[in-house]
Structures are given as C-alpha cells and as structure tokens.
GROMACS .gro file of N, CA and C in nm:
model
  225
    1MET      N    1   3.572  10.843  -4.225
    1MET     CA    2   3.454  10.837  -4.310
    1MET      C    3   3.494  10.760  -4.436
    2SER      N    4   3.418  10.658  -4.468
    2SER     CA    5   3.445  10.582  -4.590
    2SER      C    6   3.313  10.543  -4.656
    3VAL      N    7   3.322  10.515  -4.785
    3VAL     CA    8   3.204  10.475  -4.861
    3VAL      C    9   3.184  10.325  -4.844
    4LYS      N   10   3.064  10.287  -4.809
    4LYS     CA   11   3.024  10.147  -4.799
    4LYS      C   12   2.930  10.117  -4.915
    5LEU      N   13   2.935   9.995  -4.964
    5LEU     CA   14   2.853   9.955  -5.078
    5LEU      C   15   2.762   9.840  -5.042
    6GLN      N   16   2.640   9.847  -5.090
    6GLN     CA   17   2.544   9.739  -5.071
    6GLN      C   18   2.484   9.709  -5.208
    7PRO      N   19   2.531   9.605  -5.276
    7PRO     CA   20   2.476   9.574  -5.409
    7PRO      C   21   2.333   9.523  -5.397
    8ASN      N   22   2.258   9.536  -5.506
    8ASN     CA   23   2.123   9.480  -5.503
    8ASN      C   24   2.132   9.329  -5.527
    9MET      N   25   2.021   9.261  -5.518
    9MET     CA   26   2.022   9.115  -5.523
    9MET      C   27   2.059   9.057  -5.659
   10THR      N   28   2.052   9.138  -5.765
   10THR     CA   29   2.086   9.086  -5.898
   10THR      C   30   2.230   9.110  -5.936
   11GLN      N   31   2.305   9.181  -5.854
   11GLN     CA   32   2.443   9.213  -5.888
   11GLN      C   33   2.538   9.103  -5.841
   12ASN      N   34   2.649   9.091  -5.914
   12ASN     CA   35   2.749   8.989  -5.883
   12ASN      C   36   2.877   9.054  -5.832
   13ALA      N   37   2.980   8.973  -5.809
   13ALA     CA   38   3.106   9.023  -5.754
   13ALA      C   39   3.173   9.123  -5.849
   14ARG      N   40   3.162   9.102  -5.978
   14ARG     CA   41   3.220   9.195  -6.075
   14ARG      C   42   3.153   9.332  -6.065
   15ASP      N   43   3.022   9.332  -6.055
   15ASP     CA   44   2.948   9.458  -6.040
   15ASP      C   45   2.993   9.532  -5.914
   16LEU      N   46   3.015   9.459  -5.807
   16LEU     CA   47   3.059   9.521  -5.682
   16LEU      C   48   3.200   9.580  -5.698
   17ARG      N   49   3.287   9.512  -5.772
   17ARG     CA   50   3.422   9.567  -5.797
   17ARG      C   51   3.413   9.693  -5.881
   18ILE      N   52   3.323   9.694  -5.981
   18ILE     CA   53   3.304   9.814  -6.062
   18ILE      C   54   3.259   9.930  -5.975
   19CYS      N   55   3.163   9.906  -5.889
   19CYS     CA   56   3.114  10.011  -5.799
   19CYS      C   57   3.225  10.059  -5.706
   20SER      N   58   3.300   9.965  -5.653
   20SER     CA   59   3.409  10.001  -5.562
   20SER      C   60   3.513  10.087  -5.632
   21ASP      N   61   3.550  10.049  -5.752
   21ASP     CA   62   3.648  10.128  -5.827
   21ASP      C   63   3.593  10.266  -5.861
   22TYR      N   64   3.466  10.274  -5.897
   22TYR     CA   65   3.407  10.403  -5.928
   22TYR      C   66   3.408  10.494  -5.805
   23TRP      N   67   3.366  10.443  -5.690
   23TRP     CA   68   3.358  10.525  -5.570
   23TRP      C   69   3.494  10.551  -5.507
   24ALA      N   70   3.601  10.493  -5.561
   24ALA     CA   71   3.736  10.521  -5.513
   24ALA      C   72   3.789  10.655  -5.564
   25TYR      N   73   3.710  10.726  -5.642
   25TYR     CA   74   3.751  10.857  -5.694
   25TYR      C   75   3.789  10.948  -5.579
   26ASP      N   76   3.900  11.022  -5.594
   26ASP     CA   77   3.955  11.100  -5.483
   26ASP      C   78   3.921  11.249  -5.484
   27ASN      N   79   3.841  11.296  -5.575
   27ASN     CA   80   3.797  11.436  -5.584
   27ASN      C   81   3.909  11.534  -5.615
   28GLU      N   82   4.031  11.488  -5.628
   28GLU     CA   83   4.141  11.577  -5.663
   28GLU      C   84   4.193  11.552  -5.803
   29SER      N   85   4.156  11.441  -5.861
   29SER     CA   86   4.199  11.410  -5.997
   29SER      C   87   4.086  11.440  -6.094
   30ASP      N   88   4.112  11.418  -6.220
   30ASP     CA   89   4.017  11.446  -6.327
   30ASP      C   90   3.905  11.339  -6.325
   31TYR      N   91   3.782  11.383  -6.300
   31TYR     CA   92   3.669  11.291  -6.291
   31TYR      C   93   3.647  11.215  -6.422
   32ILE      N   94   3.650  11.287  -6.533
   32ILE     CA   95   3.627  11.222  -6.664
   32ILE      C   96   3.733  11.114  -6.689
   33ALA      N   97   3.857  11.145  -6.657
   33ALA     CA   98   3.964  11.047  -6.673
   33ALA      C   99   3.940  10.926  -6.583
   34HIS      N  100   3.890  10.949  -6.463
   34HIS     CA  101   3.860  10.839  -6.370
   34HIS      C  102   3.752  10.748  -6.430
   35VAL      N  103   3.646  10.808  -6.481
   35VAL     CA  104   3.537  10.729  -6.542
   35VAL      C  105   3.592  10.650  -6.661
   36GLU      N  106   3.670  10.714  -6.745
   36GLU     CA  107   3.729  10.645  -6.861
   36GLU      C  108   3.818  10.529  -6.818
   37THR      N  109   3.894  10.548  -6.711
   37THR     CA  110   3.981  10.442  -6.661
   37THR      C  111   3.902  10.322  -6.612
   38VAL      N  112   3.795  10.348  -6.538
   38VAL     CA  113   3.710  10.238  -6.489
   38VAL      C  114   3.647  10.165  -6.607
   39CYS      N  115   3.597  10.240  -6.704
   39CYS     CA  116   3.536  10.178  -6.822
   39CYS      C  117   3.636  10.093  -6.899
   40GLU      N  118   3.758  10.143  -6.915
   40GLU     CA  119   3.862  10.067  -6.986
   40GLU      C  120   3.900   9.940  -6.909
   41LYS      N  121   3.912   9.953  -6.778
   41LYS     CA  122   3.951   9.839  -6.696
   41LYS      C  123   3.852   9.723  -6.710
   42TYR      N  124   3.724   9.754  -6.713
   42TYR     CA  125   3.620   9.650  -6.720
   42TYR      C  126   3.564   9.630  -6.861
   43GLU      N  127   3.618   9.705  -6.956
   43GLU     CA  128   3.576   9.694  -7.096
   43GLU      C  129   3.425   9.713  -7.109
   44ILE      N  130   3.376   9.824  -7.051
   44ILE     CA  131   3.234   9.857  -7.056
   44ILE      C  132   3.218  10.001  -7.102
   45SER      N  133   3.098  10.034  -7.148
   45SER     CA  134   3.069  10.172  -7.187
   45SER      C  135   3.037  10.254  -7.063
   46SER      N  136   3.043  10.385  -7.078
   46SER     CA  137   3.008  10.471  -6.964
   46SER      C  138   2.860  10.452  -6.928
   47GLN      N  139   2.777  10.426  -7.027
   47GLN     CA  140   2.635  10.402  -6.998
   47GLN      C  141   2.618  10.280  -6.908
   48LEU      N  142   2.688  10.172  -6.941
   48LEU     CA  143   2.680  10.052  -6.857
   48LEU      C  144   2.740  10.077  -6.719
   49LEU      N  145   2.846  10.154  -6.712
   49LEU     CA  146   2.905  10.189  -6.583
   49LEU      C  147   2.802  10.256  -6.493
   50PHE      N  148   2.734  10.359  -6.547
   50PHE     CA  149   2.639  10.432  -6.466
   50PHE      C  150   2.514  10.349  -6.434
   51GLU      N  151   2.475  10.259  -6.523
   51GLU     CA  152   2.365  10.168  -6.491
   51GLU      C  153   2.405  10.076  -6.376
   52THR      N  154   2.530  10.029  -6.379
   52THR     CA  155   2.579   9.938  -6.275
   52THR      C  156   2.589  10.007  -6.140
   53ILE      N  157   2.648  10.126  -6.137
   53ILE     CA  158   2.663  10.194  -6.007
   53ILE      C  159   2.528  10.244  -5.957
   54GLY      N  160   2.434  10.267  -6.048
   54GLY     CA  161   2.300  10.309  -6.007
   54GLY      C  162   2.224  10.199  -5.935
   55GLN      N  163   2.266  10.075  -5.953
   55GLN     CA  164   2.200   9.961  -5.889
   55GLN      C  165   2.258   9.932  -5.750
   56CYS      N  166   2.373   9.990  -5.721
   56CYS     CA  167   2.442   9.962  -5.596
   56CYS      C  168   2.420  10.077  -5.497
   57PHE      N  169   2.375  10.044  -5.378
   57PHE     CA  170   2.350  10.143  -5.274
   57PHE      C  171   2.484  10.182  -5.212
   58ALA      N  172   2.524  10.307  -5.229
   58ALA     CA  173   2.650  10.357  -5.173
   58ALA      C  174   2.617  10.459  -5.064
   59TYR      N  175   2.683  10.446  -4.951
   59TYR     CA  176   2.657  10.538  -4.839
   59TYR      C  177   2.783  10.559  -4.758
   60LEU      N  178   2.787  10.669  -4.683
   60LEU     CA  179   2.898  10.696  -4.593
   60LEU      C  180   2.870  10.626  -4.461
   61ASP      N  181   2.969  10.556  -4.408
   61ASP     CA  182   2.946  10.475  -4.289
   61ASP      C  183   2.921  10.555  -4.162
   62ASP      N  184   2.950  10.684  -4.162
   62ASP     CA  185   2.931  10.762  -4.040
   62ASP      C  186   2.825  10.872  -4.052
   63VAL      N  187   2.744  10.868  -4.157
   63VAL     CA  188   2.639  10.969  -4.175
   63VAL      C  189   2.503  10.900  -4.163
   64ARG      N  190   2.424  10.946  -4.068
   64ARG     CA  191   2.292  10.889  -4.042
   64ARG      C  192   2.189  11.000  -4.028
   65CYS      N  193   2.066  10.969  -4.060
   65CYS     CA  194   1.956  11.062  -4.040
   65CYS      C  195   1.937  11.080  -3.889
   66GLU      N  196   1.926  11.203  -3.844
   66GLU     CA  197   1.912  11.227  -3.701
   66GLU      C  198   1.776  11.183  -3.647
   67TYR      N  199   1.678  11.164  -3.734
   67TYR     CA  200   1.544  11.125  -3.690
   67TYR      C  201   1.523  10.974  -3.690
   68CYS      N  202   1.563  10.907  -3.800
   68CYS     CA  203   1.535  10.764  -3.811
   68CYS      C  204   1.659  10.677  -3.801
   69GLY      N  205   1.778  10.736  -3.811
   69GLY     CA  206   1.902  10.658  -3.801
   69GLY      C  207   1.942  10.587  -3.927
   70CYS      N  208   1.869  10.607  -4.037
   70CYS     CA  209   1.901  10.540  -4.163
   70CYS      C  210   2.020  10.607  -4.232
   71SER      N  211   2.091  10.529  -4.311
   71SER     CA  212   2.201  10.582  -4.391
   71SER      C  213   2.144  10.658  -4.509
   72GLY      N  214   2.213  10.761  -4.550
   72GLY     CA  215   2.173  10.837  -4.667
   72GLY      C  216   2.252  10.793  -4.789
   73GLN      N  217   2.183  10.764  -4.897
   73GLN     CA  218   2.249  10.718  -5.019
   73GLN      C  219   2.324  10.832  -5.085
   74LEU      N  220   2.446  10.799  -5.135
   74LEU     CA  221   2.522  10.896  -5.212
   74LEU      C  222   2.466  10.901  -5.353
   75ILE      N  223   2.466  11.019  -5.408
   75ILE     CA  224   2.414  11.034  -5.545
   75ILE      C  225   2.526  11.065  -5.639
   0.00000   0.00000   0.00000
C-alpha cells in the first residue's frame, strides 16, 4: 500500500515534491517536526504547505470503493 498523488492542473513540479515530502510522514515520528521540516526545506509557511497539499489529490493505490471502484482521497 502506498500513497499516490495526482496534482491539479495549476500545480507544478515543485508543488508535487512538496506534496510527496508531506505524505512521506511515517506515523512514528513527531508530526509537528515533520511539518516544520517540510516547511523549512521549501522555505514556505505552514499555511502555504497546507494550501498546497490541499490542492493535490492523494490516495492509497490499493483502496477502492466497493460500489463504484473509485479511489478514496486521503484527508
């Protein structure tokens, strides 16, 4: 199971890297520290980070709706 990303049409390669780094969080480390690290790496505020990842469709590659087969977006 892995996270797949689908940027929207207005996002660029940098935005996709930001999303990828954000979703690389491992759930065993400090979440706040992870967010701070991503923000420092790209020299952006946490507000801009969350605006950027909010524009990118993130989903698990092996989870589908049993009725329609669509991927479910991660929140």
